[in-house]
Amino acid sequence: MLAFRMKAESDDRIHVEQLKIVARVGVSERERARSQRLALSITIWPRFQADDLNDDVTKTVDYSKLCQEAKKFVQGRADKLIETLADAMAEHLLRKFAIRRITVELRKFVLKGAGYVSVTVNRAAALD
């Protein structure tokens, strides 16, 4: 009797929780005049499933490089909205790395009486 396993659509993912970044983001010019602390969480769905990796690091996404790229991306930007920054970052990381889908959450610590304000965007790579 032959045994085989059927592959289903993978939900394998890599998650980075609350990476500390600094960015110039805010509605007013005064708020954008100086960098402020944000927390970035990223979830990616790599192109290769975990069971296809065979412990080959070249087939996976280097999450250290992903985080470095995210930090580099915000340098020189001065967006008014964290929504704009999150969207642009998601699109940039989709183009730069071998990933099928990405979720980016940006947290901003600006409201008195609240822990943070956040925005979450979900994006998918274009089908080849």
Tab-separated table of C-alpha atoms in Angstrom:
chain	number	residue	atom	x	y	z
A	1	MET	CA	0.000	0.000	0.000
A	2	LEU	CA	1.406	3.397	-0.989
A	3	ALA	CA	1.215	6.226	1.494
A	4	PHE	CA	1.418	9.805	0.374
A	5	ARG	CA	0.630	13.194	1.709
A	6	MET	CA	-1.328	15.745	-0.274
A	7	LYS	CA	-0.095	19.300	-0.017
A	8	ALA	CA	-2.653	21.897	0.825
A	9	GLU	CA	-2.268	25.654	0.594
A	10	SER	CA	0.315	26.516	3.217
A	11	ASP	CA	-0.326	28.781	6.133
A	12	ASP	CA	3.333	28.572	7.239
A	13	ARG	CA	4.511	31.979	8.342
A	14	ILE	CA	7.295	33.920	10.031
A	15	HIS	CA	6.379	36.582	12.577
A	16	VAL	CA	8.442	39.437	14.034
A	17	GLU	CA	6.792	41.082	17.042
A	18	GLN	CA	7.211	44.756	17.966
A	19	LEU	CA	10.489	45.641	16.294
A	20	LYS	CA	11.482	49.065	17.581
A	21	ILE	CA	11.921	51.613	14.798
A	22	VAL	CA	12.162	55.394	14.639
A	23	ALA	CA	10.402	57.371	11.957
A	24	ARG	CA	9.163	60.823	11.114
A	25	VAL	CA	5.420	60.423	10.889
A	26	GLY	CA	2.560	62.687	11.892
A	27	VAL	CA	-0.074	65.029	10.568
A	28	SER	CA	1.551	68.272	11.666
A	29	GLU	CA	4.936	69.525	10.495
A	30	ARG	CA	5.903	69.875	14.149
A	31	GLU	CA	5.211	66.181	14.747
A	32	ARG	CA	7.221	65.181	11.671
A	33	ALA	CA	10.105	67.487	12.630
A	34	ARG	CA	11.624	64.853	14.902
A	35	SER	CA	11.780	61.095	14.826
A	36	GLN	CA	9.549	59.155	17.167
A	37	ARG	CA	9.485	55.595	18.399
A	38	LEU	CA	7.180	53.151	16.647
A	39	ALA	CA	6.717	49.412	17.066
A	40	LEU	CA	6.543	47.304	13.932
A	41	SER	CA	5.147	43.791	13.747
A	42	ILE	CA	5.525	41.863	10.505
A	43	THR	CA	4.058	38.521	9.505
A	44	ILE	CA	5.192	37.010	6.228
A	45	TRP	CA	4.113	33.943	4.302
A	46	PRO	CA	7.265	32.797	2.455
A	47	ARG	CA	7.125	31.327	-1.039
A	48	PHE	CA	8.490	27.996	0.229
A	49	GLN	CA	6.601	25.909	2.778
A	50	ALA	CA	8.488	24.769	5.863
A	51	ASP	CA	8.415	21.121	4.769
A	52	ASP	CA	10.061	22.077	1.440
A	53	LEU	CA	13.066	23.795	3.020
A	54	ASN	CA	15.095	20.672	3.880
A	55	ASP	CA	17.016	22.847	6.342
A	56	ASP	CA	18.371	24.924	3.419
A	57	VAL	CA	18.702	28.531	4.606
A	58	THR	CA	18.839	29.817	1.027
A	59	LYS	CA	15.196	28.804	0.546
A	60	THR	CA	13.812	30.844	3.419
A	61	VAL	CA	13.492	34.539	4.148
A	62	ASP	CA	16.276	35.942	6.318
A	63	TYR	CA	14.183	37.715	8.940
A	64	SER	CA	17.212	39.632	10.191
A	65	LYS	CA	17.644	41.161	6.713
A	66	LEU	CA	13.890	41.758	6.535
A	67	CYS	CA	14.060	43.795	9.760
A	68	GLN	CA	17.143	45.705	8.607
A	69	GLU	CA	15.368	46.555	5.359
A	70	ALA	CA	12.270	47.750	7.221
A	71	LYS	CA	14.391	50.045	9.405
A	72	LYS	CA	16.278	51.332	6.364
A	73	PHE	CA	13.023	51.929	4.485
A	74	VAL	CA	11.671	54.440	7.017
A	75	GLN	CA	14.830	56.575	6.915
A	76	GLY	CA	14.296	59.743	4.922
A	77	ARG	CA	10.495	59.368	4.878
A	78	ALA	CA	8.177	61.882	6.498
A	79	ASP	CA	4.668	60.516	6.041
A	80	LYS	CA	1.648	62.197	7.561
A	81	LEU	CA	-0.212	58.933	8.175
A	82	ILE	CA	0.970	55.660	9.677
A	83	GLU	CA	-1.458	54.096	7.190
A	84	THR	CA	0.657	55.460	4.317
A	85	LEU	CA	3.885	54.263	5.910
A	86	ALA	CA	2.516	50.771	6.638
A	87	ASP	CA	1.155	50.395	3.098
A	88	ALA	CA	4.383	51.567	1.459
A	89	MET	CA	6.487	49.318	3.685
A	90	ALA	CA	4.349	46.259	2.933
A	91	GLU	CA	4.606	46.863	-0.815
A	92	HIS	CA	8.364	47.454	-0.592
A	93	LEU	CA	9.025	44.268	1.397
A	94	LEU	CA	6.837	42.220	-0.967
A	95	ARG	CA	8.996	43.349	-3.888
A	96	LYS	CA	12.295	42.874	-2.064
A	97	PHE	CA	11.825	39.404	-0.525
A	98	ALA	CA	10.511	35.993	-1.645
A	99	ILE	CA	7.172	36.227	0.122
A	100	ARG	CA	3.602	35.529	-0.961
A	101	ARG	CA	1.753	37.590	1.631
A	102	ILE	CA	2.577	40.118	4.310
A	103	THR	CA	0.855	41.732	7.263
A	104	VAL	CA	2.378	44.909	8.683
A	105	GLU	CA	1.214	46.447	11.944
A	106	LEU	CA	2.599	49.829	12.992
A	107	ARG	CA	2.057	51.086	16.530
A	108	LYS	CA	2.427	54.747	17.430
A	109	PHE	CA	2.541	55.954	21.041
A	110	VAL	CA	0.894	59.378	20.927
A	111	LEU	CA	-2.473	59.342	22.656
A	112	LYS	CA	-2.650	60.162	26.335
A	113	GLY	CA	-4.627	57.511	28.160
A	114	ALA	CA	-4.064	54.889	25.446
A	115	GLY	CA	-1.242	52.403	25.159
A	116	TYR	CA	-0.891	52.989	21.425
A	117	VAL	CA	-2.668	53.597	18.141
A	118	SER	CA	-2.046	51.048	15.419
A	119	VAL	CA	-2.786	50.331	11.798
A	120	THR	CA	-2.601	46.917	10.163
A	121	VAL	CA	-2.321	46.311	6.425
A	122	ASN	CA	-2.443	42.997	4.569
A	123	ARG	CA	-0.950	42.668	1.097
A	124	ALA	CA	-0.276	39.818	-1.323
A	125	ALA	CA	2.283	39.463	-4.083
A	126	ALA	CA	1.018	39.654	-7.645
A	127	LEU	CA	0.572	36.256	-9.240
A	128	ASP	CA	3.313	35.367	-11.699
